[in-house]
PDB file of C-alpha atoms in Angstrom:
ATOM      1  CA  LEU K   1     -16.136  18.013  17.563  1.00 64.00           C
ATOM      2  CA  GLN K   2     -17.079  14.532  18.931  1.00 67.00           C
ATOM      3  CA  HIS K   3     -18.133  14.141  15.373  1.00 69.00           C
ATOM      4  CA  SER K   4     -14.903  14.857  13.227  1.00 79.00           C
ATOM      5  CA  ILE K   5     -12.537  11.949  15.814  1.00 78.00           C
ATOM      6  CA  GLN K   6     -14.979   9.737  15.785  1.00 81.00           C
ATOM      7  CA  SER K   7     -15.214  10.209  11.873  1.00 84.00           C
ATOM      8  CA  GLU K   8     -11.931  10.015  11.422  1.00 84.00           C
ATOM      9  CA  VAL K   9     -11.353   6.979  13.278  1.00 87.00           C
ATOM     10  CA  LYS K  10     -13.884   5.637  10.442  1.00 92.00           C
ATOM     11  CA  ILE K  11     -11.243   6.678   7.805  1.00 91.00           C
ATOM     12  CA  GLU K  12      -8.454   5.144   9.887  1.00 93.00           C
ATOM     13  CA  GLN K  13     -10.122   1.853  10.350  1.00 95.00           C
ATOM     14  CA  LYS K  14     -11.021   1.782   5.970  1.00 95.00           C
ATOM     15  CA  ALA K  15      -7.477   2.763   5.413  1.00 96.00           C
ATOM     16  CA  TYR K  16      -5.885  -0.196   8.110  1.00 96.00           C
ATOM     17  CA  SER K  17      -8.397  -2.761   6.599  1.00 95.00           C
ATOM     18  CA  LEU K  18      -7.627  -2.347   2.928  1.00 95.00           C
ATOM     19  CA  TYR K  19      -3.858  -1.802   4.011  1.00 96.00           C
ATOM     20  CA  GLN K  20      -4.846  -6.079   5.393  1.00 97.00           C
ATOM     21  CA  LYS K  21      -7.103  -7.094   2.775  1.00 96.00           C
ATOM     22  CA  SER K  22      -4.079  -5.936   0.642  1.00 96.00           C
ATOM     23  CA  LEU K  23      -1.945  -8.440   3.358  1.00 96.00           C
ATOM     24  CA  CYS K  24      -4.658 -11.908   1.717  1.00 96.00           C
ATOM     25  CA  PHE K  25      -2.719 -11.163  -0.649  1.00 96.00           C
ATOM     26  CA  ILE K  26       1.154 -11.299  -0.354  1.00 92.00           C
ATOM     27  CA  ASN K  27       1.756 -14.114  -2.476  1.00 92.00           C
ATOM     28  CA  SER K  28       0.011 -12.181  -5.189  1.00 94.00           C
ATOM     29  CA  PRO K  29       1.911 -10.003  -6.248  1.00 94.00           C
ATOM     30  CA  ASP K  30      -1.109  -8.757  -9.613  1.00 95.00           C
ATOM     31  CA  ALA K  31      -3.538  -8.999  -6.661  1.00 96.00           C
ATOM     32  CA  ARG K  32      -1.936  -6.994  -3.590  1.00 97.00           C
ATOM     33  CA  ILE K  33      -1.323  -4.525  -6.124  1.00 97.00           C
ATOM     34  CA  THR K  34      -4.974  -3.915  -7.279  1.00 96.00           C
ATOM     35  CA  CYS K  35      -6.097  -4.013  -3.350  1.00 96.00           C
ATOM     36  CA  LEU K  36      -2.902  -0.931  -3.140  1.00 97.00           C
ATOM     37  CA  ASP K  37      -4.717   0.647  -5.913  1.00 97.00           C
ATOM     38  CA  GLU K  38      -7.765   0.543  -3.721  1.00 97.00           C
ATOM     39  CA  LEU K  39      -5.455   1.515  -0.748  1.00 97.00           C
ATOM     40  CA  ALA K  40      -4.418   4.291  -1.787  1.00 97.00           C
ATOM     41  CA  GLU K  41      -7.248   5.803  -4.153  1.00 97.00           C
ATOM     42  CA  PHE K  42      -8.939   6.080  -0.776  1.00 97.00           C
ATOM     43  CA  GLN K  43      -5.890   8.033   0.785  1.00 97.00           C
ATOM     44  CA  LYS K  44      -6.673  10.434  -2.554  1.00 97.00           C
ATOM     45  CA  GLN K  45      -9.876  11.073  -1.415  1.00 96.00           C
ATOM     46  CA  ASN K  46      -9.730  11.497   2.047  1.00 94.00           C
ATOM     47  CA  GLU K  47      -6.855  14.577   0.901  1.00 94.00           C
ATOM     48  CA  PHE K  48      -4.089  12.453   2.549  1.00 95.00           C
ATOM     49  CA  PHE K  49      -1.459  12.543   0.102  1.00 97.00           C
ATOM     50  CA  GLU K  50       1.354  11.742   2.491  1.00 97.00           C
ATOM     51  CA  GLU K  51       0.262   8.315   2.943  1.00 97.00           C
ATOM     52  CA  GLU K  52      -0.593   7.960  -1.016  1.00 97.00           C
ATOM     53  CA  ILE K  53       2.462   8.567  -1.596  1.00 98.00           C
ATOM     54  CA  GLN K  54       3.728   6.540   0.318  1.00 97.00           C
ATOM     55  CA  VAL K  55       1.500   3.395  -0.807  1.00 98.00           C
ATOM     56  CA  TYR K  56       3.074   3.726  -4.169  1.00 98.00           C
ATOM     57  CA  LEU K  57       5.805   3.905  -2.172  1.00 97.00           C
ATOM     58  CA  LEU K  58       5.214  -0.321  -0.950  1.00 97.00           C
ATOM     59  CA  GLN K  59       3.531  -0.926  -4.480  1.00 97.00           C
ATOM     60  CA  SER K  60       7.202  -0.105  -6.060  1.00 95.00           C
ATOM     61  CA  ALA K  61       8.673  -1.862  -3.366  1.00 92.00           C
ATOM     62  CA  ILE K  62       6.108  -5.434  -4.040  1.00 94.00           C
ATOM     63  CA  ILE K  63       6.938  -4.868  -7.882  1.00 93.00           C
ATOM     64  CA  VAL K  64      11.338  -4.352  -7.680  1.00 89.00           C
ATOM     65  CA  GLU K  65      10.795  -6.841  -5.231  1.00 88.00           C
ATOM     66  CA  TYR K  66       8.891  -9.311  -7.707  1.00 91.00           C
ATOM     67  CA  LEU K  67      11.062  -8.998 -11.279  1.00 90.00           C
ATOM     68  CA  SER K  68      14.365  -9.738  -9.112  1.00 86.00           C
ATOM     69  CA  LEU K  69      12.462 -12.695  -7.674  1.00 87.00           C
ATOM     70  CA  LEU K  70      11.723 -14.037 -11.167  1.00 88.00           C
ATOM     71  CA  LYS K  71      14.967 -12.746 -13.091  1.00 86.00           C
ATOM     72  CA  LYS K  72      13.795 -10.031 -14.541  1.00 88.00           C
ATOM     73  CA  ILE K  73      16.060  -7.554 -13.245  1.00 85.00           C
ATOM     74  CA  LYS K  74      19.247  -7.147 -10.514  1.00 77.00           C
ATOM     75  CA  ASN K  75      17.527  -6.366  -7.879  1.00 64.00           C
ATOM     76  CA  PRO K  76      19.478  -2.351  -7.151  1.00 64.00           C
ATOM     77  CA  ILE K  77      17.781  -2.727  -3.357  1.00 62.00           C
ATOM     78  CA  ILE K  78      20.001  -6.139  -1.809  1.00 63.00           C
ATOM     79  CA  PRO K  79      23.654  -6.082  -2.527  1.00 62.00           C
ATOM     80  CA  LYS K  80      25.529  -9.327  -2.614  1.00 64.00           C
ATOM     81  CA  GLY K  81      27.114 -10.469  -0.102  1.00 62.00           C
ATOM     82  CA  LYS K  82      30.905 -10.216  -0.803  1.00 52.00           C
TER      83      LYS K  82
END
């Protein structure tokens, strides 16, 4: 039981570290997406499928925000004030 808990803690620490690494690239969407790909793959390998999907949703939001800032798409998430 002790070994199992320690193993889970190490997995959580690794996932947290990968997420923190992605935050280092907050001003570079391409690099951040690449780091988040690594996190999604890590979650998948450990069969944390819900967390893997959360990473993909975060990546999608980053892409939408970036394309919106470049005026390539209208931002469907944030409505404009009247």
